[in-house]
GROMACS .gro file of C-alpha atoms in nm:
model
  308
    1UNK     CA    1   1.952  -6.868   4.764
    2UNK     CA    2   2.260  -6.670   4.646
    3UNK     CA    3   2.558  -6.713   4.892
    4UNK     CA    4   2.560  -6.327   4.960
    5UNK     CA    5   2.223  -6.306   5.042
    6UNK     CA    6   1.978  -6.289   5.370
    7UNK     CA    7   1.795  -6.605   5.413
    8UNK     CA    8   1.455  -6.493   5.212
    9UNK     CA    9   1.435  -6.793   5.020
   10UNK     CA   10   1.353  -7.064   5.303
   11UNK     CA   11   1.024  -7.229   5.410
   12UNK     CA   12   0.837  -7.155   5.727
   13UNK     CA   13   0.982  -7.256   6.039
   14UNK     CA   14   0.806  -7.454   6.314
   15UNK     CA   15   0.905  -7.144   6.508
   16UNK     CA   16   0.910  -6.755   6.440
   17UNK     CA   17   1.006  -6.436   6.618
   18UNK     CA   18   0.911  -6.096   6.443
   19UNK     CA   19   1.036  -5.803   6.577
   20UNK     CA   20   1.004  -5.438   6.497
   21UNK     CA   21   1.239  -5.152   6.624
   22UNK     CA   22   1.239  -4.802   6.630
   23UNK     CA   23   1.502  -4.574   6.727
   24UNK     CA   24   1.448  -4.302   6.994
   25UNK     CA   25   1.518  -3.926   6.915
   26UNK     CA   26   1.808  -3.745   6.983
   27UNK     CA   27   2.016  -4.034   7.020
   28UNK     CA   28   2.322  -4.149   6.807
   29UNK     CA   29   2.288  -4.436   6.681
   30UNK     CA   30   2.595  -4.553   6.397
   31UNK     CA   31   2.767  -4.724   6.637
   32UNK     CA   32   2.528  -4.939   6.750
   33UNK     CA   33   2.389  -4.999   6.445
   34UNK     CA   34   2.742  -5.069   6.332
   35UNK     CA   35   2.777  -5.352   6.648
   36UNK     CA   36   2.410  -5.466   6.523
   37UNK     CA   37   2.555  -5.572   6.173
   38UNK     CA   38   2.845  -5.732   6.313
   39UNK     CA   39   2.576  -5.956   6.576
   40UNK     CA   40   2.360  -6.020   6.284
   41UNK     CA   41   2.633  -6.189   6.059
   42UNK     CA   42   2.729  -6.357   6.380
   43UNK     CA   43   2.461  -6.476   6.450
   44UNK     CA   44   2.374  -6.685   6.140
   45UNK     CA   45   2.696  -6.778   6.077
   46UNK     CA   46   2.696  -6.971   6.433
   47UNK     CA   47   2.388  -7.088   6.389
   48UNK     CA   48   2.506  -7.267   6.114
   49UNK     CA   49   2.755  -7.424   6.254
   50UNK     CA   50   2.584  -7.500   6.605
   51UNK     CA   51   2.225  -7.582   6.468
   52UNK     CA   52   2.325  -7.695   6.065
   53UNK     CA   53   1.984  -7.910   6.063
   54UNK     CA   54   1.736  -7.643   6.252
   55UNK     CA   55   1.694  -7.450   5.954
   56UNK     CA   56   1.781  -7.110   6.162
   57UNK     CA   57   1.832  -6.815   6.079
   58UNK     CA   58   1.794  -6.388   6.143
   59UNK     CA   59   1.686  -6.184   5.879
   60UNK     CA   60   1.763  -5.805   5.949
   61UNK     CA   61   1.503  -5.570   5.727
   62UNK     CA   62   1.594  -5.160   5.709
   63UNK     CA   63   1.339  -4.871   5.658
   64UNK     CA   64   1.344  -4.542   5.517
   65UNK     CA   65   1.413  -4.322   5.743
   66UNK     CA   66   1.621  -4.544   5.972
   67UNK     CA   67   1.812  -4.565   5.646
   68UNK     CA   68   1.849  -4.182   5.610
   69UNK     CA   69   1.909  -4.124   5.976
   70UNK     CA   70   2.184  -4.416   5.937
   71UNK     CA   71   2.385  -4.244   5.641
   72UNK     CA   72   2.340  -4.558   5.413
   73UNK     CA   73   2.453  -4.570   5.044
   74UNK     CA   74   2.280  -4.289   4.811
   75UNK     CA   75   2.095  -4.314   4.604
   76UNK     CA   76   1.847  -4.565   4.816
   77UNK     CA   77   1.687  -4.908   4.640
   78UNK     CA   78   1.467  -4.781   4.396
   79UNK     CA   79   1.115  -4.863   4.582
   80UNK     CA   80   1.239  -4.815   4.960
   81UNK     CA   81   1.002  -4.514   5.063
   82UNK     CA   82   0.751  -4.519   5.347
   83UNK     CA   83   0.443  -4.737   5.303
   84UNK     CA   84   0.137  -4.478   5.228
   85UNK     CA   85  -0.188  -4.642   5.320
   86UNK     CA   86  -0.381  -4.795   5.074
   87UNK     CA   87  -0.794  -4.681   5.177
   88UNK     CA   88  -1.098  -4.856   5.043
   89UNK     CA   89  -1.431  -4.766   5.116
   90UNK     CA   90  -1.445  -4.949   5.432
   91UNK     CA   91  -1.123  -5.063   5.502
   92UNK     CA   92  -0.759  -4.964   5.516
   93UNK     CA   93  -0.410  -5.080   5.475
   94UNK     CA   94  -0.173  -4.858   5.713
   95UNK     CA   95   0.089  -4.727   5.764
   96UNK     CA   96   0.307  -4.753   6.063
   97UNK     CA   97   0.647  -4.672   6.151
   98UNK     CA   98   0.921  -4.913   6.185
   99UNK     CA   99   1.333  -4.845   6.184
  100UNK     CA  100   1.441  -5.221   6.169
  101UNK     CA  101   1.271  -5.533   6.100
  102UNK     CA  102   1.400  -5.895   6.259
  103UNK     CA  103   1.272  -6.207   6.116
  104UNK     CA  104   1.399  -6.490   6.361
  105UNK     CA  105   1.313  -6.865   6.278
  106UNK     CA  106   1.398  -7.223   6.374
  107UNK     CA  107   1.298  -7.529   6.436
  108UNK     CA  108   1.403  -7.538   6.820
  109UNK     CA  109   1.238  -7.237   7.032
  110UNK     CA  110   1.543  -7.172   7.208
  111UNK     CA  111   1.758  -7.043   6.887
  112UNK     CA  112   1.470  -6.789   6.848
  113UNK     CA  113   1.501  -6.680   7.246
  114UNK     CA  114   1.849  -6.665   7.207
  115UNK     CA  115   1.878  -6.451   6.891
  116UNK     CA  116   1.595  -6.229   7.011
  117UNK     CA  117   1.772  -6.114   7.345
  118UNK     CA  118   2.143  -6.065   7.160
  119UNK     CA  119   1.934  -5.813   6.937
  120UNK     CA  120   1.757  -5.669   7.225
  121UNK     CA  121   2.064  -5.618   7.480
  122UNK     CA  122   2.216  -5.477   7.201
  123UNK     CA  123   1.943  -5.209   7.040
  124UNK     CA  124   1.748  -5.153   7.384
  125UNK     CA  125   1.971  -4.808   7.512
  126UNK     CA  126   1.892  -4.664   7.149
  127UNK     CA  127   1.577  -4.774   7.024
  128UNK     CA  128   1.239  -4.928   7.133
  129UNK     CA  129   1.060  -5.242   7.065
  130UNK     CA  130   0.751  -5.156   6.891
  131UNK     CA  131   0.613  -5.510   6.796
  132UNK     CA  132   0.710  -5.870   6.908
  133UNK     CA  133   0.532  -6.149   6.752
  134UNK     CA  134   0.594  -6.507   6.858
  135UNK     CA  135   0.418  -6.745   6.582
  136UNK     CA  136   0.410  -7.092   6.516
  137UNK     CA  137   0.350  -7.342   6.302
  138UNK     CA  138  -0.056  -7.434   6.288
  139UNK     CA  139  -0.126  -7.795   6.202
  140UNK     CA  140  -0.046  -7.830   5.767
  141UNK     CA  141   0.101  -7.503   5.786
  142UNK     CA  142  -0.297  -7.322   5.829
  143UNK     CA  143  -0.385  -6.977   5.973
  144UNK     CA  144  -0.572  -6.944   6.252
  145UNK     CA  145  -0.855  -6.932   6.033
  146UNK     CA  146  -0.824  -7.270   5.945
  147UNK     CA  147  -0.734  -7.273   5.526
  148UNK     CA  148  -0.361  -7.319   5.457
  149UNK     CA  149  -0.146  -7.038   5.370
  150UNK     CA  150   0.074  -6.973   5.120
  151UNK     CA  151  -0.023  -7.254   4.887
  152UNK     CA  152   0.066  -6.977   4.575
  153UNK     CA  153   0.388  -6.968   4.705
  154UNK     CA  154   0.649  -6.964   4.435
  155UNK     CA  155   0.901  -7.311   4.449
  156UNK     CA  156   1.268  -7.367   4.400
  157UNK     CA  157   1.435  -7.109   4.192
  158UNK     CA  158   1.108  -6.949   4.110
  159UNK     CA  159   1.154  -6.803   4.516
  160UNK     CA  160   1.471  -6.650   4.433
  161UNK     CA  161   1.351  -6.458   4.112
  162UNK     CA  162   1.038  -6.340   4.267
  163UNK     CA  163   1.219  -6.230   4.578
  164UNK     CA  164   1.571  -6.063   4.537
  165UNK     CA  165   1.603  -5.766   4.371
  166UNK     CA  166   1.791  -5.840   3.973
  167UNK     CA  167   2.018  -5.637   3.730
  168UNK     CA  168   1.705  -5.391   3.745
  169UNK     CA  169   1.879  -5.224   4.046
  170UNK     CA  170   2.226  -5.328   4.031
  171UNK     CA  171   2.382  -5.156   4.308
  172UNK     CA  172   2.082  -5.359   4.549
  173UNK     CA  173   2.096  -5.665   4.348
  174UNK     CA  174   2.029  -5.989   4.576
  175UNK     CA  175   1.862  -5.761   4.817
  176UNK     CA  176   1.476  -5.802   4.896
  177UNK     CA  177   1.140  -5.597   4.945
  178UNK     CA  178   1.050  -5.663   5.265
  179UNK     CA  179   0.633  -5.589   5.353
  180UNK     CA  180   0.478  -5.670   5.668
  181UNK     CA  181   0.089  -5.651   5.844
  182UNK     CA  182  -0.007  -5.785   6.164
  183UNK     CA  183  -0.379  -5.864   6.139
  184UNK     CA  184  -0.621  -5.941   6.387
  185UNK     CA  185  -0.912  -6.189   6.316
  186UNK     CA  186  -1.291  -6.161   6.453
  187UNK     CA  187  -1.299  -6.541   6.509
  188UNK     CA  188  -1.622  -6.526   6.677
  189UNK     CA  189  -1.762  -6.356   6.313
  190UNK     CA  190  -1.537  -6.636   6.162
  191UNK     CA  191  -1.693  -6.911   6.333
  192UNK     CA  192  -1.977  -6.787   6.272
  193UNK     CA  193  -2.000  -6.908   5.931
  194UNK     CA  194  -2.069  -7.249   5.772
  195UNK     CA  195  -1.778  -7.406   5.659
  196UNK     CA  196  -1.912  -7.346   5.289
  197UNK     CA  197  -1.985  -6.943   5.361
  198UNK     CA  198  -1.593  -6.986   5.483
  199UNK     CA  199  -1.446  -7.106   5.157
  200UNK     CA  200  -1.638  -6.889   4.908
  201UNK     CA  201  -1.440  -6.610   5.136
  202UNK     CA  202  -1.087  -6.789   5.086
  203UNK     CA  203  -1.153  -6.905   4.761
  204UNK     CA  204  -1.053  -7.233   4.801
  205UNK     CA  205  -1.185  -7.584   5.019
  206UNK     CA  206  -1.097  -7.606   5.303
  207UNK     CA  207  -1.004  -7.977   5.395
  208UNK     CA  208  -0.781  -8.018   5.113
  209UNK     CA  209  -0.692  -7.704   5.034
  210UNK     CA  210  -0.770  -7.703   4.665
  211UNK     CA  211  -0.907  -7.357   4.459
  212UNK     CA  212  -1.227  -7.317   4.344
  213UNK     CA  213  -1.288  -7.298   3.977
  214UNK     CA  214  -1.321  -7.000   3.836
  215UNK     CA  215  -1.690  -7.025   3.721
  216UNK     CA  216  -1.761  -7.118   4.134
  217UNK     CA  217  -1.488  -6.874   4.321
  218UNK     CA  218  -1.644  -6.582   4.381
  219UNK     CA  219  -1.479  -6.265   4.237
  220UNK     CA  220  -1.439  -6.097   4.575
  221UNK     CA  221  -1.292  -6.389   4.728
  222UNK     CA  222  -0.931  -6.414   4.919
  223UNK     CA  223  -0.735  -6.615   4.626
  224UNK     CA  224  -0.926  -6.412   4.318
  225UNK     CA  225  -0.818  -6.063   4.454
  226UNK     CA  226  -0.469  -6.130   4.666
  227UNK     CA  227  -0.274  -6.338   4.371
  228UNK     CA  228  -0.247  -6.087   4.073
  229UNK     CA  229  -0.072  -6.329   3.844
  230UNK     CA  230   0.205  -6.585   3.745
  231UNK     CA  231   0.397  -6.303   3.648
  232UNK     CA  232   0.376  -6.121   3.971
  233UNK     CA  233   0.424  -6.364   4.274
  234UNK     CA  234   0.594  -6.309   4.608
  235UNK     CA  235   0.758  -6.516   4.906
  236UNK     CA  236   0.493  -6.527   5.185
  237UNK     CA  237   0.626  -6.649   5.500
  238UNK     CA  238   0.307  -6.567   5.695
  239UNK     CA  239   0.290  -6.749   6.050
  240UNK     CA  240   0.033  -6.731   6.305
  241UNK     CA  241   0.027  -6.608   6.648
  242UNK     CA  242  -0.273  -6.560   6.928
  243UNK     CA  243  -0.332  -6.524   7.306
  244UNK     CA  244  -0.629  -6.696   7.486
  245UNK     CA  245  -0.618  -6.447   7.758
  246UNK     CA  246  -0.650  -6.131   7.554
  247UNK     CA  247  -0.775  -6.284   7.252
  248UNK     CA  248  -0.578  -6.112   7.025
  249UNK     CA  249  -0.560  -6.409   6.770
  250UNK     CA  250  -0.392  -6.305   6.388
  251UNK     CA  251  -0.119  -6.393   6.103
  252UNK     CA  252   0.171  -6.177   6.070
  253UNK     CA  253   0.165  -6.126   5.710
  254UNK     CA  254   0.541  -6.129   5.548
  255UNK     CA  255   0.618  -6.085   5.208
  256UNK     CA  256   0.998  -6.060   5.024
  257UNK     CA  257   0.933  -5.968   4.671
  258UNK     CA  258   1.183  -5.834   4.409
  259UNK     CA  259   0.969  -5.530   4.381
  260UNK     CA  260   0.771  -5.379   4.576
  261UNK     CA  261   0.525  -5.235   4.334
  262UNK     CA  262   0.379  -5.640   4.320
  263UNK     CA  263   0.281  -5.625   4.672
  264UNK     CA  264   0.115  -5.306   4.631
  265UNK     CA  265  -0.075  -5.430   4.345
  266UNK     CA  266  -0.166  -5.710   4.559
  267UNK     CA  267  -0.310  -5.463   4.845
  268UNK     CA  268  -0.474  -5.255   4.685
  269UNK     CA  269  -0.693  -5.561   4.502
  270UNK     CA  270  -0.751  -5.649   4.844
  271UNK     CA  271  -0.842  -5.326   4.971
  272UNK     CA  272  -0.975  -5.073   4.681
  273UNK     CA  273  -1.069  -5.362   4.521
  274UNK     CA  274  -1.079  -5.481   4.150
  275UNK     CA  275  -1.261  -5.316   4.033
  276UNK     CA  276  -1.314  -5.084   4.292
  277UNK     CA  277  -1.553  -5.126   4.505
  278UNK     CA  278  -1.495  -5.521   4.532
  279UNK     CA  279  -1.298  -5.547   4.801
  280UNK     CA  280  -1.149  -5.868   4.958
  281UNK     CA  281  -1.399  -6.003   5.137
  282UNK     CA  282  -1.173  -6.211   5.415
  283UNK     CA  283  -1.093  -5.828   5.510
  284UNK     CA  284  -1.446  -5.839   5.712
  285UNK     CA  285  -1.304  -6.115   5.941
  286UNK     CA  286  -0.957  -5.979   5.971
  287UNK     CA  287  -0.800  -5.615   6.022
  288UNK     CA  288  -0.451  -5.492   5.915
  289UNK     CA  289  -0.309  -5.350   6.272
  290UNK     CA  290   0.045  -5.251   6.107
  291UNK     CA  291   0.178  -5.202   5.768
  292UNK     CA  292   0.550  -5.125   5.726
  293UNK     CA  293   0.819  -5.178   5.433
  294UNK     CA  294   1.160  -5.216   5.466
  295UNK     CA  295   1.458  -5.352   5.268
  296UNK     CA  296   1.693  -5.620   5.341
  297UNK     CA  297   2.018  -5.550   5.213
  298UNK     CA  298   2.320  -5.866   5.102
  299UNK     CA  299   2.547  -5.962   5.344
  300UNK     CA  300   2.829  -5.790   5.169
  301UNK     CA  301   2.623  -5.536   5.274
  302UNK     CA  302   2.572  -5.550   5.642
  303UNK     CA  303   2.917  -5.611   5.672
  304UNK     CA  304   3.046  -5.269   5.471
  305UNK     CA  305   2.788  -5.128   5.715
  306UNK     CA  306   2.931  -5.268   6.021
  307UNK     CA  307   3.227  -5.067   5.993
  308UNK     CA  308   3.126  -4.757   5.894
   0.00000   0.00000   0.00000
């Protein structure tokens, strides 16, 4: 990871908070925003000096119009816009609002508690919390649906190059694309299926987690339609999350990418289909509840926004 940048480049966590923010009308909101860049560089760099093996850290993601409505630099990173949704035939990738975007992570709970209610004292008189996802590490790092994820992860430096912005955008270099989803899986539908029907859905076996050859993978399969080449990979740091009691069980899907035009490639394989009309099949099991971009700017950043 580059010294100036937001933690992107790390692994999971054992523990994750997501949180999504939006602010309310009418109200100004510089000055808190300002305080909110001055918390989030505080916050890291304590944890790093409290918690140095826990792996912990806050990653602070910035929309469109929160950007706008903020007075950030002009002109914006190249690709920061509002995410349009991406409709198949029979399903959809939308689009919902979101201001600010916290990625909180460690290995001890209590770092994520205590980062999550610094951000919300501070935000709650000017904005609202629209989504708050507590996930967790499954097992071998496995969804819900029981296949590992993010086995086509990129590795070492590869992470950094596929996930910070380059020389392409100069001005935004060492920033990130930041793309989130919450879905919600039918497990009942899931479970439904043999664990054979299950693979030929993911792509891959399930036990050890190996792909399917290409002459047995079906084409409308998870891993034939969602990776869209060595030359366009991202940093997925999906984790799972799920309540008994309402059964609302899912993956928050998170992806940092240098551009954002590779995870839109990526969706609409999955949802349009490639070609059309083949859509990703794992879509009939799970359902995209949110779908929001944002950008996470350097720390030299955040702080030259923390006092203007």
């Amino acid at each position: 990871m580059k010294p100036d940048s937001q933690n992107v480049t790390d692994y999971t966590n054992n523990n994750t908070i997501f949180m999504v923010w939006s602010f309310k009308d009418g109200l100004e909101v510089k000055d808190t925003f300002s305080q909110l860049c001055k918390l989030i560089i505080n916050l890291n760099n304590s944890a790093n000096i409290r918690f140095p093996i826990s792996r912990a850290s806050c990653v602070m993601g910035i929309g469109h119009d929160a950007w706008l409505r903020l007075g950030l630099p002009l002109p914006l990173p190249k690709e920061l816009t509002n995410f349009a949704p991406i409709a198949g035939d029979k399903h959809t990738a939308v689009s919902t609002k979101g201001d600010l975007h916290f990625h909180i992570r460690a290995d001890t709970t209590s770092i994520c508690y205590d980062m999550t209610s610094a951000i919300t004292d501070l935000l709650s008189p000017v904005a609202i919390s629209t989504e708050e996802i507590h996930g967790f590490r499954y097992w071998d790092s496995r969804s819900i649906l029981g296949f590992v994820d993010g086995t086509e992860n990129p590795h070492g430096q590869d992470r950094e190059f596929f996930s910070m912005v380059a020389d392409e955008d100069p001005v935004y270099e060492g920033g990130s694309y930041l793309f989130t989803q919450k879905y919600i899986h039918n497990l009942t539908a899931w479970k439904g299926l043999s664990t054979e029907q299950q693979e030929k859905v993911i792509g891959r076996y399930k036990a050890n987690d190996i792909e399917m050859s290409d002459d047995v993978k079906p084409s409308n399969s998870h891993i034939a339609l969602a990776n869209v080449g060595d030359e366009l990979k991202i940093v997925r740091d999906n984790m799972p999350f799920g309540s008994m009691s309402t059964n609302e069980m899912g993956t928050y899907f998170i992806a940092y990418a240098s551009t954002f035009s590779t995870v839109q490639q990526m969706l609409s394989n999955m949802f349009i289909g490639s070609p059309e009309g083949n859509y990703d099949r794992i879509l009939d099991f799970s359902t995209a509840k949110t779908g929001s971009l944002f950008f996470v700017p350097t720390f030299n950043m955040v702080d030259d926004f923390s006092s203007n």
